[in-house]
PDB file of C-alpha atoms in Angstrom:
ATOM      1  CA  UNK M   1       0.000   0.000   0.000  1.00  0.00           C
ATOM      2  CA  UNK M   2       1.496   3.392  -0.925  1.00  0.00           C
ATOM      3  CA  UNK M   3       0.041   6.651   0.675  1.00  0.00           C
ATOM      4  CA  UNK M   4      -0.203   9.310  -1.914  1.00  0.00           C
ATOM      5  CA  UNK M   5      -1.688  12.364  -3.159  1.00  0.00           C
ATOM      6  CA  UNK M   6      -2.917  12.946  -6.032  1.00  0.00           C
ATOM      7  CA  UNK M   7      -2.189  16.472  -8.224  1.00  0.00           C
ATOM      8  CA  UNK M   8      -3.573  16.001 -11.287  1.00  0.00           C
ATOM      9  CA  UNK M   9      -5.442  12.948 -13.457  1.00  0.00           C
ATOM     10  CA  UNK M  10      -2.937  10.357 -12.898  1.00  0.00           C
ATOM     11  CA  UNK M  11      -0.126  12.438 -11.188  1.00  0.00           C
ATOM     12  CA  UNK M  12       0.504  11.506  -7.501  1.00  0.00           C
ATOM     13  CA  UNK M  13       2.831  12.277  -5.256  1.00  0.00           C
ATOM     14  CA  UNK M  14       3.530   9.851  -2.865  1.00  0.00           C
ATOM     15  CA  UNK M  15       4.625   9.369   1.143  1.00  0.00           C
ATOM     16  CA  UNK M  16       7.143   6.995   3.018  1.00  0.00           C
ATOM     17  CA  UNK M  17       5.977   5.876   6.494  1.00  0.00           C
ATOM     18  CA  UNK M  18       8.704   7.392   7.419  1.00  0.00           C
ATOM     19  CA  UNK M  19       7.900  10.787   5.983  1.00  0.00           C
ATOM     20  CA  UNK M  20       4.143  10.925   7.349  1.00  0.00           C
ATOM     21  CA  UNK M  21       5.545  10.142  10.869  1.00  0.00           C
ATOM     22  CA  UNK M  22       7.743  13.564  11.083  1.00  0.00           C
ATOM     23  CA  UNK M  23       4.101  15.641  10.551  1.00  0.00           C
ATOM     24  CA  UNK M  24       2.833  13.456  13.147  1.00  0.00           C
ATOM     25  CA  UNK M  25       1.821  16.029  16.123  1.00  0.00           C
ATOM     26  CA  UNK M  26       3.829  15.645  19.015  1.00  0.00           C
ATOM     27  CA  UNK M  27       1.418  12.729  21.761  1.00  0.00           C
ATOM     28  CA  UNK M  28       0.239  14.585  25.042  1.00  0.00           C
ATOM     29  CA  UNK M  29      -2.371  14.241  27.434  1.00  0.00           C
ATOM     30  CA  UNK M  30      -2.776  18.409  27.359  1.00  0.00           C
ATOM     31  CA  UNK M  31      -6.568  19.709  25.794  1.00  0.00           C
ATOM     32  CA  UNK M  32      -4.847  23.607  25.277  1.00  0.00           C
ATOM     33  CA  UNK M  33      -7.319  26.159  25.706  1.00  0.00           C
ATOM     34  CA  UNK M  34      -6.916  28.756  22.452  1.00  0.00           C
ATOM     35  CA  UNK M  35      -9.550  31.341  23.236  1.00  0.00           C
ATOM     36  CA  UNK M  36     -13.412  31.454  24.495  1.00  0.00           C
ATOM     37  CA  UNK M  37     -15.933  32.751  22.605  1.00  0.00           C
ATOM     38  CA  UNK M  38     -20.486  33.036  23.053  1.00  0.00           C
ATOM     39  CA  UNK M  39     -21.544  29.536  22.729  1.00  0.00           C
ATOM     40  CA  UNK M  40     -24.321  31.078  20.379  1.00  0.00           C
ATOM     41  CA  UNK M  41     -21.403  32.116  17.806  1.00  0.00           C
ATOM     42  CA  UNK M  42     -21.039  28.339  16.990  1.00  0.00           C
ATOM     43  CA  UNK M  43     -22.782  27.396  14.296  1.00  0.00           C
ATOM     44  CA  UNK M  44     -23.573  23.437  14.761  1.00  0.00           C
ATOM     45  CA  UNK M  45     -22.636  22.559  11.122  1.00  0.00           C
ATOM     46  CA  UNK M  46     -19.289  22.706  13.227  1.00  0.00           C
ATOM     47  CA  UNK M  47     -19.731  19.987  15.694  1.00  0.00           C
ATOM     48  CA  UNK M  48     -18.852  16.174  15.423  1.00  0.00           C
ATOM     49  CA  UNK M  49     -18.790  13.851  18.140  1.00  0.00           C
ATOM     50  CA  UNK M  50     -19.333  14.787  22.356  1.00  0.00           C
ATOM     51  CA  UNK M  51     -17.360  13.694  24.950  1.00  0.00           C
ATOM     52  CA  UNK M  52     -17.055  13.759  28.192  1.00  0.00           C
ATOM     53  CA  UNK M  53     -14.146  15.449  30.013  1.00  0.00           C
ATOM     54  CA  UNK M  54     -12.649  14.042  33.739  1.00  0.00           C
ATOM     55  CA  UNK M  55     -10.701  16.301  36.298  1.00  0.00           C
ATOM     56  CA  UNK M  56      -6.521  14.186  36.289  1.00  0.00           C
ATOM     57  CA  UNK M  57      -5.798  13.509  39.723  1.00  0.00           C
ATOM     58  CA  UNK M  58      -4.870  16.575  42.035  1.00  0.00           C
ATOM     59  CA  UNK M  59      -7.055  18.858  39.335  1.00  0.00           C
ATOM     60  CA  UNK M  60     -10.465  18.411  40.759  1.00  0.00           C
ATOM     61  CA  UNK M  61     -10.304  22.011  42.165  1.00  0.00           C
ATOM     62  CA  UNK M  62      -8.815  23.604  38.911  1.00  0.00           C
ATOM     63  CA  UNK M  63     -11.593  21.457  36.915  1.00  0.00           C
ATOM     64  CA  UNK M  64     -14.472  22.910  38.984  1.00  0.00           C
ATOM     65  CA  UNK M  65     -13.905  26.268  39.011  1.00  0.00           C
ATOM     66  CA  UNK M  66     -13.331  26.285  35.300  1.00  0.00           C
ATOM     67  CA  UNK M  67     -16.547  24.211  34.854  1.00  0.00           C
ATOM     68  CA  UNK M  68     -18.571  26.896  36.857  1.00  0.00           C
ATOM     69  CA  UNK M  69     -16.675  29.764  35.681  1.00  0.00           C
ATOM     70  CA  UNK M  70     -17.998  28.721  32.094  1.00  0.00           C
ATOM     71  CA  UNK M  71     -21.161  28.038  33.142  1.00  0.00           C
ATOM     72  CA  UNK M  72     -21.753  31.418  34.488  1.00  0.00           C
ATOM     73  CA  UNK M  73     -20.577  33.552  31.773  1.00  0.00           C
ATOM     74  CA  UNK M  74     -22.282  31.396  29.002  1.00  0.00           C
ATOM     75  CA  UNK M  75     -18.634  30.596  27.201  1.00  0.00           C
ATOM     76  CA  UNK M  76     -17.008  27.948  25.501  1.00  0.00           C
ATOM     77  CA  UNK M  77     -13.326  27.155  25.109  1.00  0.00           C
ATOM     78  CA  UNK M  78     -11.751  26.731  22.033  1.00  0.00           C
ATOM     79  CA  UNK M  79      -9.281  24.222  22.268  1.00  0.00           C
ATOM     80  CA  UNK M  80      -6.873  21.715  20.604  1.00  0.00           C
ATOM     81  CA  UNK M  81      -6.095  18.131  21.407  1.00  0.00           C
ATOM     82  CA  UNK M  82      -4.155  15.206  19.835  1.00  0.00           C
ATOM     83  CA  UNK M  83      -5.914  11.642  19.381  1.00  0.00           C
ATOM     84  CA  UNK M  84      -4.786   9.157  17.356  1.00  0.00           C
ATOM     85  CA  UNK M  85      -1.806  10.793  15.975  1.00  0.00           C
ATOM     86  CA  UNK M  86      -4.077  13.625  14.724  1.00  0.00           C
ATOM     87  CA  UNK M  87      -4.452  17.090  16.308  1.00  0.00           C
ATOM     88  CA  UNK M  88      -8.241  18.107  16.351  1.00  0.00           C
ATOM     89  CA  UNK M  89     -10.442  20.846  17.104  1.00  0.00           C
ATOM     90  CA  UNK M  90     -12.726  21.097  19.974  1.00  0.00           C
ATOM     91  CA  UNK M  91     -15.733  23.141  21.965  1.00  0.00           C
ATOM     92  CA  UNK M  92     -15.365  22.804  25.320  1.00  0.00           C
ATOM     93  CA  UNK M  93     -18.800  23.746  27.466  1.00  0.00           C
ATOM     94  CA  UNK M  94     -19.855  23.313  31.114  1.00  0.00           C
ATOM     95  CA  UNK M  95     -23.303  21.676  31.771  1.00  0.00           C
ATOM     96  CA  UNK M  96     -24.444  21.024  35.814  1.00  0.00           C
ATOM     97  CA  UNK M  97     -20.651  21.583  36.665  1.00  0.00           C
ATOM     98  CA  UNK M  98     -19.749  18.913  34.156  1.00  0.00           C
ATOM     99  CA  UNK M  99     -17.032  19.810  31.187  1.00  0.00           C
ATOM    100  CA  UNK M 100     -17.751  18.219  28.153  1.00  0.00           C
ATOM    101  CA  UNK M 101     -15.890  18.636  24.636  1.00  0.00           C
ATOM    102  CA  UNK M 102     -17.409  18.202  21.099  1.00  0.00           C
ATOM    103  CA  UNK M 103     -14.959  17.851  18.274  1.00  0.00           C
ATOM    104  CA  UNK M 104     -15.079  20.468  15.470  1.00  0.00           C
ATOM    105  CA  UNK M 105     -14.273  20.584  12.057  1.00  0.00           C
ATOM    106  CA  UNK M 106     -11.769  22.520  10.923  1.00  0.00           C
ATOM    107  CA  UNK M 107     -13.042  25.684   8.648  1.00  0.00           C
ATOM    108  CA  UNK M 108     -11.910  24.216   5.661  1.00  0.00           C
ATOM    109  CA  UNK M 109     -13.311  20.708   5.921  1.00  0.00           C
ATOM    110  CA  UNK M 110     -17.075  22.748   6.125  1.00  0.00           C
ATOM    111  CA  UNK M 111     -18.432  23.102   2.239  1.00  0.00           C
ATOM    112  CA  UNK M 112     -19.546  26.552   2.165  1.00  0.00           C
ATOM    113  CA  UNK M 113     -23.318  27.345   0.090  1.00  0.00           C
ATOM    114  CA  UNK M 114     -20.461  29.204  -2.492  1.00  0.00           C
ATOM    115  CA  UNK M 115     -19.545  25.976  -3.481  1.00  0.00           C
ATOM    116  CA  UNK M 116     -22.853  24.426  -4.163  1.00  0.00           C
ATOM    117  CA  UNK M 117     -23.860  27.088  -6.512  1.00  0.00           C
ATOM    118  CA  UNK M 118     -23.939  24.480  -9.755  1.00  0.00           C
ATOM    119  CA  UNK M 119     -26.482  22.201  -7.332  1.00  0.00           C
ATOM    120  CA  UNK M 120     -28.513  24.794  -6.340  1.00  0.00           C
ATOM    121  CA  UNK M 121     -31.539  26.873  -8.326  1.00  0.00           C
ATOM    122  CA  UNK M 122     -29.511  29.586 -10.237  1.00  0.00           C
ATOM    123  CA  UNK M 123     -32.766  31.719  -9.396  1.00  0.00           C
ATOM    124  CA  UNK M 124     -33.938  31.643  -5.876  1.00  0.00           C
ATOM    125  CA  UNK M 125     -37.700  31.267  -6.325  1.00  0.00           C
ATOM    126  CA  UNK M 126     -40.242  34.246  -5.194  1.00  0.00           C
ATOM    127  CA  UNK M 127     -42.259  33.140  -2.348  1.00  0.00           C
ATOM    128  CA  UNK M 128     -45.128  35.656  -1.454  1.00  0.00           C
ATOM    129  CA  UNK M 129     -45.485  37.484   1.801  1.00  0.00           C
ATOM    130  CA  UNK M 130     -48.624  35.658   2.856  1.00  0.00           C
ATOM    131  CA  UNK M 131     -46.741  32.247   2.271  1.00  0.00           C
ATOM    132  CA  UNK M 132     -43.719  33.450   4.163  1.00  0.00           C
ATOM    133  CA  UNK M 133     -46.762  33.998   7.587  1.00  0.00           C
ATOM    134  CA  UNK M 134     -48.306  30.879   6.959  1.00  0.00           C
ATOM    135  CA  UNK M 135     -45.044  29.211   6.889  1.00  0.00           C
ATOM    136  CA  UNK M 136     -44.456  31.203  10.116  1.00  0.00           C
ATOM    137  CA  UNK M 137     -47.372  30.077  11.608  1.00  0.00           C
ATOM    138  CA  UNK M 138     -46.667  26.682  11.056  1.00  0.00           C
ATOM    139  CA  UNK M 139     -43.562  26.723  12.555  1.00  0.00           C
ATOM    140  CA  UNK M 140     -44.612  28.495  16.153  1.00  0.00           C
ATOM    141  CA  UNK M 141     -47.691  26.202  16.178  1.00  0.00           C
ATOM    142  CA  UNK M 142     -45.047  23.117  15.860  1.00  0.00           C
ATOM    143  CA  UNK M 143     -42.341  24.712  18.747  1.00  0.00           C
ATOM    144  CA  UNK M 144     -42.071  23.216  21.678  1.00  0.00           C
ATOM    145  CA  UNK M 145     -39.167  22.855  24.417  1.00  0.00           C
ATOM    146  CA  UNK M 146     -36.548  20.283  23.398  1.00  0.00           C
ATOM    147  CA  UNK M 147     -36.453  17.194  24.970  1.00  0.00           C
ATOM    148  CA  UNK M 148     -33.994  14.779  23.462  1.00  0.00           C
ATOM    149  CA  UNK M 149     -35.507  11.701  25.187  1.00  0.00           C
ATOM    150  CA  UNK M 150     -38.604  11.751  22.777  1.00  0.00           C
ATOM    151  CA  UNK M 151     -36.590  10.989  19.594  1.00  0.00           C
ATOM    152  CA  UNK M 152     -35.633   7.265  19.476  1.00  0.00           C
ATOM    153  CA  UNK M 153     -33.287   5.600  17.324  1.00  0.00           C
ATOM    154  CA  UNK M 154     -36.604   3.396  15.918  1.00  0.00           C
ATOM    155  CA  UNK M 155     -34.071   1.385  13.346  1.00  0.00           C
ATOM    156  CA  UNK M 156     -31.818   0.563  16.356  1.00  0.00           C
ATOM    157  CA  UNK M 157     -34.968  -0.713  18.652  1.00  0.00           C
ATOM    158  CA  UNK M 158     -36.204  -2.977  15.677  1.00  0.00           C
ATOM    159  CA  UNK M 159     -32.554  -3.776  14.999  1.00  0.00           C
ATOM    160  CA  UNK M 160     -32.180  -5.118  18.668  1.00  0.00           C
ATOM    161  CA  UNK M 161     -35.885  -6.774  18.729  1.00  0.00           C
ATOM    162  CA  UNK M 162     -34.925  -8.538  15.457  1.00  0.00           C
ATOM    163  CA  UNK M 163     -31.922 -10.060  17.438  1.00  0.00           C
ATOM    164  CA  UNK M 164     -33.282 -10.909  20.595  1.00  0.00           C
ATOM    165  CA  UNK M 165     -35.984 -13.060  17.912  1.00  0.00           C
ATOM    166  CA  UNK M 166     -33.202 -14.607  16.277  1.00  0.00           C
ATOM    167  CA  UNK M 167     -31.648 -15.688  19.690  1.00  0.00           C
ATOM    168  CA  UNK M 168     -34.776 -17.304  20.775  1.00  0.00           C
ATOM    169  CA  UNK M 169     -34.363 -19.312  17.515  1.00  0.00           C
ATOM    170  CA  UNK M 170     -37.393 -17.439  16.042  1.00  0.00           C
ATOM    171  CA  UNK M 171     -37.229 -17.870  11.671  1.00  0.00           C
ATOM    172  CA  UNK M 172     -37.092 -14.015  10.790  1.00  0.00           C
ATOM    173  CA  UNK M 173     -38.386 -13.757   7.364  1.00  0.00           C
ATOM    174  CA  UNK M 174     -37.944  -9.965   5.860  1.00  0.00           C
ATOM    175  CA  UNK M 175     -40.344  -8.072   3.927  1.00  0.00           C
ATOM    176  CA  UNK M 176     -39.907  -6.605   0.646  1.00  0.00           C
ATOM    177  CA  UNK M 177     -40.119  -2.892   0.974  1.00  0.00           C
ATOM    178  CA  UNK M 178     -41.904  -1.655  -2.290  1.00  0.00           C
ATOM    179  CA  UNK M 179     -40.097   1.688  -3.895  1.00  0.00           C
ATOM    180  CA  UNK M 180     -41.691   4.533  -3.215  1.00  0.00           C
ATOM    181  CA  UNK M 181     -43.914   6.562  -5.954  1.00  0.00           C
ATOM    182  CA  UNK M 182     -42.418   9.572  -6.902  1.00  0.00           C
ATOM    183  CA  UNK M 183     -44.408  12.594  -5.908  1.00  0.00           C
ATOM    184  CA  UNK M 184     -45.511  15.418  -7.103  1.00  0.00           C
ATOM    185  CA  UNK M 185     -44.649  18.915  -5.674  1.00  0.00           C
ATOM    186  CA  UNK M 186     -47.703  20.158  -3.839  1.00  0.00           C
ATOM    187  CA  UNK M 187     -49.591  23.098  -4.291  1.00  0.00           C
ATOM    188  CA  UNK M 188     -47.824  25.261  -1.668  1.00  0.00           C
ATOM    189  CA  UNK M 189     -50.567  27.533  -0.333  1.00  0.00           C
ATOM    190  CA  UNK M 190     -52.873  24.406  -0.315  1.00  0.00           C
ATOM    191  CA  UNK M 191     -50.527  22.411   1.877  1.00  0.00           C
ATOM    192  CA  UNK M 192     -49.882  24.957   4.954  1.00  0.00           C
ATOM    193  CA  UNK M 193     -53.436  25.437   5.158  1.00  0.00           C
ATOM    194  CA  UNK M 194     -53.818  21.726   5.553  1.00  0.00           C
ATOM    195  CA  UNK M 195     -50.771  21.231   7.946  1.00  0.00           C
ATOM    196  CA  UNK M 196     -51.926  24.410   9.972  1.00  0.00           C
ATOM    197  CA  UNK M 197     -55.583  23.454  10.166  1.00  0.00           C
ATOM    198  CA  UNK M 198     -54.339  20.122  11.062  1.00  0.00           C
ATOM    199  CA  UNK M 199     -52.520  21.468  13.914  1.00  0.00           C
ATOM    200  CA  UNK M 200     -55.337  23.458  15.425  1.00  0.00           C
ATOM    201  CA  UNK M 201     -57.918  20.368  15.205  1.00  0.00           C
TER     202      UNK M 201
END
């Protein structure tokens, strides 16, 4: 297996092991803290996977006053880590005196809309006024508080049912799922009054 890159149609360049372990970021245990910023200034197309974060031993007073010093002001710390031979971005938050970090993408691993423009509408359609309110409507007769315990992974339950069937020696036969119909766009006007009348009955 040879690691490469490649320039142009068929023009590589290529990598020793040797080579790719000199840009390898130096291993430590250290998350450094780069700057804090409004947690609101985030946008979440940022965000990857949560963890949670531990006070190391002889810390745990240095860990809680950072924890509710965050917590107070509303900020998050921007920081950098290394895992896995890889340096990574992170948001660091405090939550019921709890730290926990969320990896981030880098900026330049986000596509921006600039480079969609050839799979988007070259003309952004016109949407009336009155369809804009109705829309509105819709959407403040459909907000609520978030609670993340209502949304369930349903493929995951049915995944796990399926298994405990299978270990009870139960003959699991699968159903063929017919393609869906392609449909046609509705009428736009027609369909918020529906959803919004549907709403209120």
């Amino acid at each position: 297996i040879v690691k490469g890159y490649e320039l142009t149609k068929d023009r590589y360049v290529t990598f020793t092991r040797e080579e790719l372990a000199e840009l390898d970021p130096a291993k430590t245990r250290t998350i450094e803290i780069q700057d804090f910023v409004n947690i609101s200034d985030i946008d979440p197309i940022f965000f990857e996977s949560p963890y949670s974060l531990g006070p190391a031993e002889g810390a745990e007073k240095a860990y809680s006053l950072l924890a509710e010093a965050m917590e107070q002001s509303g900020k998050a710390a921007i920081a950098r880590f290394v895992l896995r031979n890889r340096e990574h971005l992170a948001a660091i938050r405090a939550s019921d005196g709890v730290l926990t970090m969320t990896t981030m993408r880098f900026a330049d691993e986000v596509v921006s809309p600039d480079e969609l423009e050839d799979e988007l509408p070259q003309e952004k359609p016109k949407v009336q006024k009155r369809e804009v309110e109705m829309a509105e409507k819709l959407i403040d007769s459909l907000t609520s508080e978030f609670d993340p315990s209502q949304y369930r992974d349903e493929y995951r339950e049915e995944l796990l049912s399926m298994i405990e069937r299978k270990a009870q020696g139960e003959e699991v036969v699968a159903a063929t799922a017919e393609e869906p119909e392609p449909t046609k766009a509705p009428d736009l006007m027609a369909a918020l009054e529906e959803s919004i009348a549907a709403v209120q009955g």
